[in-house]
Structure formats: C-alpha cells, structure tokens
mmCIF file of C-alpha atoms in Angstrom:
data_model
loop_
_atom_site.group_PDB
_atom_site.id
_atom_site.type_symbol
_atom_site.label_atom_id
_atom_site.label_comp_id
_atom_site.label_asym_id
_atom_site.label_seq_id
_atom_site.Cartn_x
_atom_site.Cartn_y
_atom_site.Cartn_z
ATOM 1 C CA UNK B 1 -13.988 -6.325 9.998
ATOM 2 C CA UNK B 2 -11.174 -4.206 11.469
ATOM 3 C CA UNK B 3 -11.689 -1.498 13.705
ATOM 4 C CA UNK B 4 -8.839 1.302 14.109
ATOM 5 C CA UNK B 5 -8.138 4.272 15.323
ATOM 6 C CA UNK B 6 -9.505 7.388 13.005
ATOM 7 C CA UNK B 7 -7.264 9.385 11.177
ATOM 8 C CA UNK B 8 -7.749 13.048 9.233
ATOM 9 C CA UNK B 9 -7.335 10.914 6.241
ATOM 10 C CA UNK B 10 -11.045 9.253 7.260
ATOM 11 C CA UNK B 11 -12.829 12.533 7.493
ATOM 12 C CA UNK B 12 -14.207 12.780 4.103
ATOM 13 C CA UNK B 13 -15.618 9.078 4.468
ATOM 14 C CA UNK B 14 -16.640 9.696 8.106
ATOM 15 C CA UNK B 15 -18.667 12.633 6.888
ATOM 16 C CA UNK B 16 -20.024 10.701 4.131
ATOM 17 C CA UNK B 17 -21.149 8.445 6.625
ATOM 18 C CA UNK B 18 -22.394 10.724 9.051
ATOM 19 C CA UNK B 19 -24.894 12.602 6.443
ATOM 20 C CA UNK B 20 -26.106 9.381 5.393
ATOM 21 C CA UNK B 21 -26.448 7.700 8.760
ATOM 22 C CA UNK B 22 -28.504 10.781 10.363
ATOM 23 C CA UNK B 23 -30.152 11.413 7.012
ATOM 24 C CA UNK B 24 -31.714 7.440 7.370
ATOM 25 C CA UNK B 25 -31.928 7.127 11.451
ATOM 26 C CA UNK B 26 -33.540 10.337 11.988
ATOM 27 C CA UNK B 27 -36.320 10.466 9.036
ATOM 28 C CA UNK B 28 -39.530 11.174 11.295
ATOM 29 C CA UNK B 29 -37.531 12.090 14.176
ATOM 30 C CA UNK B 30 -36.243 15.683 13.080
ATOM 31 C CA UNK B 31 -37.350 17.569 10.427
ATOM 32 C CA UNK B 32 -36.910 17.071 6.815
ATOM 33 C CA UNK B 33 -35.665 20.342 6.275
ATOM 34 C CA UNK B 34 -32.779 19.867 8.630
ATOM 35 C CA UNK B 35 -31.862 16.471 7.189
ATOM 36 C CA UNK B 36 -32.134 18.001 4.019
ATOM 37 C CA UNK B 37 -29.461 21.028 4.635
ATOM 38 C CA UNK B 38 -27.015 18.028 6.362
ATOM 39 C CA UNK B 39 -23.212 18.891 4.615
ATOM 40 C CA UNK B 40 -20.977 16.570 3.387
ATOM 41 C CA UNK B 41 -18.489 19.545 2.943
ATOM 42 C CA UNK B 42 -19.411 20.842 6.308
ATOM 43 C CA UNK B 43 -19.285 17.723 8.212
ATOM 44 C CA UNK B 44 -15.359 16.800 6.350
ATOM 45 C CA UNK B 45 -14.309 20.199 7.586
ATOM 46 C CA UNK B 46 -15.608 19.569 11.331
ATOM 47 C CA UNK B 47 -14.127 15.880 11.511
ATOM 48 C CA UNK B 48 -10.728 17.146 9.992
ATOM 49 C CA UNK B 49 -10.112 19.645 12.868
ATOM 50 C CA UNK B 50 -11.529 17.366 15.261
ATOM 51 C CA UNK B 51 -9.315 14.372 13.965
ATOM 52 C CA UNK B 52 -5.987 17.024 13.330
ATOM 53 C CA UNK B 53 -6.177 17.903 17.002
ATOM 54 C CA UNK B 54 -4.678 16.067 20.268
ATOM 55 C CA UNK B 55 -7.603 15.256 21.919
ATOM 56 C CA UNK B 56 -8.456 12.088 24.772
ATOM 57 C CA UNK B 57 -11.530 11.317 22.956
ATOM 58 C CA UNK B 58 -11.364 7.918 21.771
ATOM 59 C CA UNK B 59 -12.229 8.119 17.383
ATOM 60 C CA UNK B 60 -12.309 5.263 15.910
ATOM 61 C CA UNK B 61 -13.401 3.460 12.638
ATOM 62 C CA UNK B 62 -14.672 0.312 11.243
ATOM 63 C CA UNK B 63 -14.021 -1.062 8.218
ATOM 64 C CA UNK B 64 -15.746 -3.821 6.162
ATOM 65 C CA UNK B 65 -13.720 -4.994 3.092
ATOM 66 C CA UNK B 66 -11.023 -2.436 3.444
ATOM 67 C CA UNK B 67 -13.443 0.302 3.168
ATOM 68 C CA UNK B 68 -14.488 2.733 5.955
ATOM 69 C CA UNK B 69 -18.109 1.857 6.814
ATOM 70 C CA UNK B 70 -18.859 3.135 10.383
ATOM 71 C CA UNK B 71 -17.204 5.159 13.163
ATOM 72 C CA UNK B 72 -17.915 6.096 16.889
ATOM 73 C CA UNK B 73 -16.309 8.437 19.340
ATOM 74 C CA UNK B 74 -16.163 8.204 23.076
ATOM 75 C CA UNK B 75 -14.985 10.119 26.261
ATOM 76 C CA UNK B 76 -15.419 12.178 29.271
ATOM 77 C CA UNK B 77 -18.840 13.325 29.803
ATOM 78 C CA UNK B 78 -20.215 16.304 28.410
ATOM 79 C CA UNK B 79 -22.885 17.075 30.031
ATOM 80 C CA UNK B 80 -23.333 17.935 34.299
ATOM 81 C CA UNK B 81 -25.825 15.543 34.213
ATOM 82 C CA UNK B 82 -23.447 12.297 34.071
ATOM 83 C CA UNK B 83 -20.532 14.388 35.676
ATOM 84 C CA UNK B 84 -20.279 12.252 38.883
ATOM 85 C CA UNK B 85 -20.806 8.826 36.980
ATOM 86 C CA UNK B 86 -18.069 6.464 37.375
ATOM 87 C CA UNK B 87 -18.245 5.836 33.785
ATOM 88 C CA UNK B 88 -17.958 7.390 29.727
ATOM 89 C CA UNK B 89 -20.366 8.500 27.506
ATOM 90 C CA UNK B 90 -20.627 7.205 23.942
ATOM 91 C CA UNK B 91 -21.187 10.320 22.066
ATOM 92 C CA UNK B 92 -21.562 8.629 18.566
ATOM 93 C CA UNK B 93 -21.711 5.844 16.461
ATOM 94 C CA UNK B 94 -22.809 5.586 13.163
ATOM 95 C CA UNK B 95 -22.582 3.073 10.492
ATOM 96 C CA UNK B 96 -22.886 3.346 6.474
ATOM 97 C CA UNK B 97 -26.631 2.863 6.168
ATOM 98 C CA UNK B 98 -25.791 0.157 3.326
ATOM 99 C CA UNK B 99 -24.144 -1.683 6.247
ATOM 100 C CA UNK B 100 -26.560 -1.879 9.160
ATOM 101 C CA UNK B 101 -27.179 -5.565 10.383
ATOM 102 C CA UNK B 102 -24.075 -6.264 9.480
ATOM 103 C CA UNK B 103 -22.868 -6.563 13.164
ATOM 104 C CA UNK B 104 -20.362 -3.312 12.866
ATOM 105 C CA UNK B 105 -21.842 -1.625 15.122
ATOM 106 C CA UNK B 106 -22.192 -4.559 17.887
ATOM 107 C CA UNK B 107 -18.097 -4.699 16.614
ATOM 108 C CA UNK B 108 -17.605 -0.987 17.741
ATOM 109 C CA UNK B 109 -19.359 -1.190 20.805
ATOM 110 C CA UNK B 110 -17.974 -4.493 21.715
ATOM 111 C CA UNK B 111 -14.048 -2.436 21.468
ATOM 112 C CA UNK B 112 -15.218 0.373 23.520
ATOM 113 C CA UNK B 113 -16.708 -1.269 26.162
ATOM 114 C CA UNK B 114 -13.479 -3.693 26.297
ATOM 115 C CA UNK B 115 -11.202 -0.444 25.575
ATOM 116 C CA UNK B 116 -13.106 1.388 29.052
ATOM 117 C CA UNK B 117 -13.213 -2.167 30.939
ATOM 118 C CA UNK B 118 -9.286 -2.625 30.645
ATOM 119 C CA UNK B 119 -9.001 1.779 32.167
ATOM 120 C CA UNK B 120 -11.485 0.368 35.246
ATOM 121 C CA UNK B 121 -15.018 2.523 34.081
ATOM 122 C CA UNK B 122 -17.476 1.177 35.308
ATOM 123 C CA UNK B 123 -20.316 2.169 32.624
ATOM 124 C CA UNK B 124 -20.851 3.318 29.294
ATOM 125 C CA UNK B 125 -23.758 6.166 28.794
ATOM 126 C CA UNK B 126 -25.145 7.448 25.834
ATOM 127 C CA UNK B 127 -28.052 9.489 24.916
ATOM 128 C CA UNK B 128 -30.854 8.166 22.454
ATOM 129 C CA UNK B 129 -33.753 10.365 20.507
ATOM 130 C CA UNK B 130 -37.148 9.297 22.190
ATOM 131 C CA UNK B 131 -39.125 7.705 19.533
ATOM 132 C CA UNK B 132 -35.406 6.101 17.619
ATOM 133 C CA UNK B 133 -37.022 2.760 18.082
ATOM 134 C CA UNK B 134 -34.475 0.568 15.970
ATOM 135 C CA UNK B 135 -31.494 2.846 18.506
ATOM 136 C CA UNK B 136 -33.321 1.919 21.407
ATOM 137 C CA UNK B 137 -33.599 -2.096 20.313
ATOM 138 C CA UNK B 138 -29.820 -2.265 18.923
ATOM 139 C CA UNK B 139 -28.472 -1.082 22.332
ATOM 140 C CA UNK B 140 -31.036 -2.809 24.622
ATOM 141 C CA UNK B 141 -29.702 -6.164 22.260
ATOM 142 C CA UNK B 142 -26.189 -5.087 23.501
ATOM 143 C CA UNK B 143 -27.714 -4.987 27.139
ATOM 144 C CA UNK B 144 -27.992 -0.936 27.231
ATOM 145 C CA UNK B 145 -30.540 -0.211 29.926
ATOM 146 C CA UNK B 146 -32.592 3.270 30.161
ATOM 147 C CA UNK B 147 -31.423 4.657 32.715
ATOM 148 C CA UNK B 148 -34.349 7.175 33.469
ATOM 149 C CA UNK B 149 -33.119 10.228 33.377
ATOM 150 C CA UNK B 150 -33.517 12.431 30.360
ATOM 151 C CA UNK B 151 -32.943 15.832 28.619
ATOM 152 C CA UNK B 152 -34.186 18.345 25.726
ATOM 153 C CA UNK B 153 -31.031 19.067 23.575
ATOM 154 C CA UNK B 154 -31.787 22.194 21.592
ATOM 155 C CA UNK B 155 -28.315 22.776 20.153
ATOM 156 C CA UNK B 156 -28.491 20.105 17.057
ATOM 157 C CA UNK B 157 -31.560 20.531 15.084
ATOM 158 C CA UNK B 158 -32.708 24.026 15.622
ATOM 159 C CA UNK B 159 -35.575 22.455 17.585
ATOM 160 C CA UNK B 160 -35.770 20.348 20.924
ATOM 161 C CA UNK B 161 -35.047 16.926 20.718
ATOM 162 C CA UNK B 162 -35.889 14.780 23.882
ATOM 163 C CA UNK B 163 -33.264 12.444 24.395
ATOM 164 C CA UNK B 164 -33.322 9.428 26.926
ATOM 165 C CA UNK B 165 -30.327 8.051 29.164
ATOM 166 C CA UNK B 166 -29.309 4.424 28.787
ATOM 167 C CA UNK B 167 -26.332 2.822 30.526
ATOM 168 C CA UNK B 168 -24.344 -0.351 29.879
ATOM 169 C CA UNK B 169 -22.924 -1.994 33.238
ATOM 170 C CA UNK B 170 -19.009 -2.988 32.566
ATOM 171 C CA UNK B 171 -17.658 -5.874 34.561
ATOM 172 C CA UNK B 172 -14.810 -8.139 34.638
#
C-alpha cells in the first residue's frame, strides 16, 4: 500500500473509481436513475482540470499492487456551516469497490489526519448520507463522532440528500 500525491495522469483511474464507488455506496440512497447516468468520461474530464490546476486541496491516491485503487481529497471548508471550526473537512474518499475491507481507506484517513496533525488542525469533518450505514460504521471504527449538526445538499443528485456532520478529534 502506498499512498501519494494525485497526479492528472490518475484522473482516468480516479474517475473509474469514483463511478464505481458511488455507483455501489449509494444503491438505495439516491436514485437509480442518477447512478445510472454517472460518467466515466465526465468524471476524467472534471478530475483532470481539478488535478491540472494549483490548488491547496490536499489529492491524493492509494495504491494496492502498483495499481490506483482509492483516492480522497481534503481542505478548507466549504460550507459556512464549519467556517469557524478549527479544523478541515474531508470532502472525499473513495475506494475501488473490489477493494473495500482491504484497510485502504483506514490507510488514507490514517495520512490525512497525520498530514493535518503535523499543520496544528485540530479536527477533521466530513459529511455522511443519512441512512450510508456501512459510511457511518467505517468512520465511527476510525473514531469519527456525529457531530449533530446536519444539512440537505441539493446540488449532487438533482434531489435533497440529508447529510449528517461527524468529526474526528486530532491530538498529539
């Protein structure tokens, strides 16, 4: 397992991943139809201008065997709601369905929280679907707790999706 930074060269793989990922973790939790129209070609397009630009969010990928199998991104909050956290927000990580319980994504998180620890944050947010059960156990096992708060994102799936607040703690 090696975890690096992401490169442009990893967008079609990261996309590959991304379909697949949302296409497995969501069934049930957003409509089939939406899954359904998820684009490979769409989704290498968005993570090539994302990963061809200078940007401070943190991209980066895991690889199992010398072959791409997850990624995650992390950075300033993005919403007003977290604004005056002293903290980052995880704003993805997804892993190769074929590879889940594999411990890559316990790998990932494990980097970012060290990566934020060593810059002095003192949390790491991140939104989860209401009703993503298997989410919601993987980061509680990683000592993610709800924080309480929540919100209705309307901008991802052409319909609302209630999303809770959970928080990991960092210390030294």
């Amino acid at each position: 397992m090696r975890i690096r930074p992401a490169t442009v060269e990893d967008a079609p793989t990261i996309a590959v991943i991304h379909v697949a990922a949302w296409r497995e973790a969501y069934r049930g939790l957003m409509s089939s139809e939406f899954l359904a129209s998820l684009s490979v070609e769409k989704r290498t397009q968005q993570w090539t201008a994302a990963l061809a630009q200078d940007s401070p969010i943190l991209r980066l990928v895991i690889e199992h065997e010398g072959c791409v199998a997850g990624f995650c991104s992390s950075g300033a909050f993005r919403d007003e709601q977290l604004a005056r956290e002293e903290g980052v927000e995880l704003y993805s990580i997804n892993i190769d369905p074929n590879y889940w319980r594999h411990g890559l994504g316990k790998g990932l998180i494990e980097y970012v929280s060290d990566h934020y620890l060593q810059k002095k944050a003192k949390a790491i947010y991140l939104w989860v679907l209401n009703g993503n059960q298997r989410a919601m156990a993987f980061y509680k096992n990683l000592g993610f707790l709800p924080d309480g708060r929540s919100k209705v994102d309307y901008g991802h799936a052409g319909e609302p999706l209630h999303e809770l607040l959970f928080v990991r703690r960092l210390s030294a």
